[in-house]
PDB file of C-alpha atoms in Angstrom:
ATOM      1  CA  GLN A   6       0.000   0.000   0.000  1.00  0.00           C
ATOM      2  CA  VAL A   7       1.382   3.379  -1.006  1.00  0.00           C
ATOM      3  CA  SER A   8       0.712   6.476   1.071  1.00  0.00           C
ATOM      4  CA  ASP A   9       0.824   9.994  -0.277  1.00  0.00           C
ATOM      5  CA  ARG A  10       1.828  11.280   3.178  1.00  0.00           C
ATOM      6  CA  PRO A  11       5.539  12.029   3.486  1.00  0.00           C
ATOM      7  CA  SER A  12       7.578   9.760   5.712  1.00  0.00           C
ATOM      8  CA  ASN A  13       9.446  11.074   8.732  1.00  0.00           C
ATOM      9  CA  ALA A  14      12.731  10.127   7.102  1.00  0.00           C
ATOM     10  CA  ASN A  15      13.045  13.597   5.615  1.00  0.00           C
ATOM     11  CA  ALA A  16      11.671  15.445   8.632  1.00  0.00           C
ATOM     12  CA  PRO A  17      13.886  18.231   9.933  1.00  0.00           C
ATOM     13  CA  ALA A  18      16.044  17.516  12.958  1.00  0.00           C
ATOM     14  CA  SER A  19      14.587  18.660  16.253  1.00  0.00           C
ATOM     15  CA  SER A  20      16.982  21.629  16.337  1.00  0.00           C
ATOM     16  CA  ASP A  21      15.478  22.757  13.024  1.00  0.00           C
ATOM     17  CA  ARG A  22      12.032  22.885  14.630  1.00  0.00           C
ATOM     18  CA  GLY A  23      12.999  25.340  17.345  1.00  0.00           C
ATOM     19  CA  PHE A  24      13.792  22.795  20.043  1.00  0.00           C
ATOM     20  CA  ARG A  25      16.996  23.237  21.964  1.00  0.00           C
ATOM     21  CA  LEU A  26      18.732  20.080  23.070  1.00  0.00           C
ATOM     22  CA  THR A  27      20.710  20.363  26.269  1.00  0.00           C
ATOM     23  CA  MET A  28      22.910  17.642  27.649  1.00  0.00           C
ATOM     24  CA  SER A  29      22.397  16.698  31.242  1.00  0.00           C
ATOM     25  CA  GLU A  30      25.387  15.600  33.298  1.00  0.00           C
ATOM     26  CA  THR A  31      25.810  13.919  36.663  1.00  0.00           C
ATOM     27  CA  LEU A  32      28.676  14.708  39.017  1.00  0.00           C
ATOM     28  CA  GLU A  33      29.466  12.816  42.222  1.00  0.00           C
ATOM     29  CA  TRP A  34      31.055  13.872  45.504  1.00  0.00           C
ATOM     30  CA  LYS A  35      32.063  11.668  48.430  1.00  0.00           C
ATOM     31  CA  VAL A  36      30.970  13.381  51.654  1.00  0.00           C
ATOM     32  CA  ALA A  37      31.281  12.377  55.317  1.00  0.00           C
ATOM     33  CA  MET A  38      27.589  12.121  56.242  1.00  0.00           C
ATOM     34  CA  THR A  39      26.339  10.295  59.331  1.00  0.00           C
ATOM     35  CA  CYS A  40      22.548  10.589  59.132  1.00  0.00           C
ATOM     36  CA  GLY A  41      19.523  11.523  57.066  1.00  0.00           C
ATOM     37  CA  GLY A  42      19.700  15.055  58.433  1.00  0.00           C
ATOM     38  CA  CYS A  43      23.087  15.464  56.753  1.00  0.00           C
ATOM     39  CA  SER A  44      21.721  14.392  53.384  1.00  0.00           C
ATOM     40  CA  LYS A  45      18.646  16.625  53.737  1.00  0.00           C
ATOM     41  CA  ALA A  46      20.798  19.678  54.538  1.00  0.00           C
ATOM     42  CA  ILE A  47      23.024  19.062  51.519  1.00  0.00           C
ATOM     43  CA  THR A  48      20.039  18.425  49.242  1.00  0.00           C
ATOM     44  CA  ALA A  49      18.343  21.646  50.382  1.00  0.00           C
ATOM     45  CA  LEU A  50      21.379  23.845  49.667  1.00  0.00           C
ATOM     46  CA  VAL A  51      22.557  22.238  46.427  1.00  0.00           C
ATOM     47  CA  SER A  52      19.022  22.098  44.962  1.00  0.00           C
ATOM     48  CA  LYS A  53      18.864  25.918  44.995  1.00  0.00           C
ATOM     49  CA  LEU A  54      21.825  26.297  42.620  1.00  0.00           C
ATOM     50  CA  ASP A  55      21.400  27.239  38.962  1.00  0.00           C
ATOM     51  CA  GLY A  56      21.366  24.319  36.554  1.00  0.00           C
ATOM     52  CA  VAL A  57      20.687  21.675  39.212  1.00  0.00           C
ATOM     53  CA  ASP A  58      17.813  19.352  38.284  1.00  0.00           C
ATOM     54  CA  ASN A  59      18.258  16.618  40.895  1.00  0.00           C
ATOM     55  CA  VAL A  60      20.293  15.927  44.035  1.00  0.00           C
ATOM     56  CA  ASP A  61      20.701  12.388  45.369  1.00  0.00           C
ATOM     57  CA  ALA A  62      22.460  12.577  48.738  1.00  0.00           C
ATOM     58  CA  ASP A  63      22.895   9.066  50.150  1.00  0.00           C
ATOM     59  CA  TRP A  64      24.277   9.250  53.685  1.00  0.00           C
ATOM     60  CA  GLU A  65      24.865   5.500  53.940  1.00  0.00           C
ATOM     61  CA  ALA A  66      26.923   5.364  50.727  1.00  0.00           C
ATOM     62  CA  LYS A  67      28.416   8.782  51.564  1.00  0.00           C
ATOM     63  CA  THR A  68      27.728  10.021  48.026  1.00  0.00           C
ATOM     64  CA  VAL A  69      26.142  13.167  46.658  1.00  0.00           C
ATOM     65  CA  LYS A  70      25.122  12.846  42.997  1.00  0.00           C
ATOM     66  CA  VAL A  71      24.055  16.048  41.284  1.00  0.00           C
ATOM     67  CA  THR A  72      22.345  16.004  37.896  1.00  0.00           C
ATOM     68  CA  GLY A  73      21.693  19.029  35.712  1.00  0.00           C
ATOM     69  CA  THR A  74      22.933  21.202  32.887  1.00  0.00           C
ATOM     70  CA  LYS A  75      25.931  23.513  32.997  1.00  0.00           C
ATOM     71  CA  LEU A  76      26.706  22.482  36.577  1.00  0.00           C
ATOM     72  CA  ASP A  77      29.088  24.748  38.486  1.00  0.00           C
ATOM     73  CA  GLN A  78      31.315  22.271  40.329  1.00  0.00           C
ATOM     74  CA  ASP A  79      32.876  24.984  42.509  1.00  0.00           C
ATOM     75  CA  ALA A  80      29.466  26.336  43.579  1.00  0.00           C
ATOM     76  CA  ILE A  81      28.233  22.834  44.417  1.00  0.00           C
ATOM     77  CA  THR A  82      31.401  22.097  46.397  1.00  0.00           C
ATOM     78  CA  ALA A  83      30.953  25.381  48.300  1.00  0.00           C
ATOM     79  CA  ALA A  84      27.293  24.587  49.055  1.00  0.00           C
ATOM     80  CA  ILE A  85      28.233  21.158  50.414  1.00  0.00           C
ATOM     81  CA  GLY A  86      30.985  22.804  52.478  1.00  0.00           C
ATOM     82  CA  LYS A  87      28.473  25.247  54.020  1.00  0.00           C
ATOM     83  CA  THR A  88      26.792  22.287  55.722  1.00  0.00           C
ATOM     84  CA  GLY A  89      29.987  21.652  57.675  1.00  0.00           C
ATOM     85  CA  LYS A  90      30.389  18.167  56.237  1.00  0.00           C
ATOM     86  CA  GLU A  91      33.842  17.029  55.159  1.00  0.00           C
ATOM     87  CA  ILE A  92      34.238  16.511  51.422  1.00  0.00           C
ATOM     88  CA  LEU A  93      36.175  13.275  50.969  1.00  0.00           C
ATOM     89  CA  ALA A  94      36.420  13.464  47.158  1.00  0.00           C
ATOM     90  CA  LYS A  95      35.224  15.776  44.370  1.00  0.00           C
ATOM     91  CA  PRO A  96      34.474  14.851  40.757  1.00  0.00           C
ATOM     92  CA  GLY A  97      37.759  14.241  38.972  1.00  0.00           C
ATOM     93  CA  ASP A  98      39.787  13.625  42.133  1.00  0.00           C
ATOM     94  CA  ALA A  99      42.281  10.757  42.033  1.00  0.00           C
ATOM     95  CA  ALA A 100      40.270   9.097  44.826  1.00  0.00           C
ATOM     96  CA  ASP A 101      37.322   8.826  42.415  1.00  0.00           C
ATOM     97  CA  ALA A 102      39.365   6.946  39.861  1.00  0.00           C
ATOM     98  CA  ALA A 103      40.771   4.535  42.462  1.00  0.00           C
ATOM     99  CA  GLU A 104      37.328   3.287  43.529  1.00  0.00           C
TER     100      GLU A 104
END
């Protein structure tokens, strides 16, 4: 059966239709957290930063995973530091690669 409707094969790419594709990234910190209150405090501060879409602070695993676009690693590190928790490793640290 032949259709006289055009196929999507020749449709313009999404960027040609006015959509803007942005790449999301996830960065991970190792942080000395001892309870759920620690993770809540970190989540509250980091969530307010520009470009942050999601914060997953897991006090048992001692990880803070931040997902978003155009993340400012220094600003996130500073926000975590404001909670008074010790940062054990930042994204790109040699400790990250060893684990």
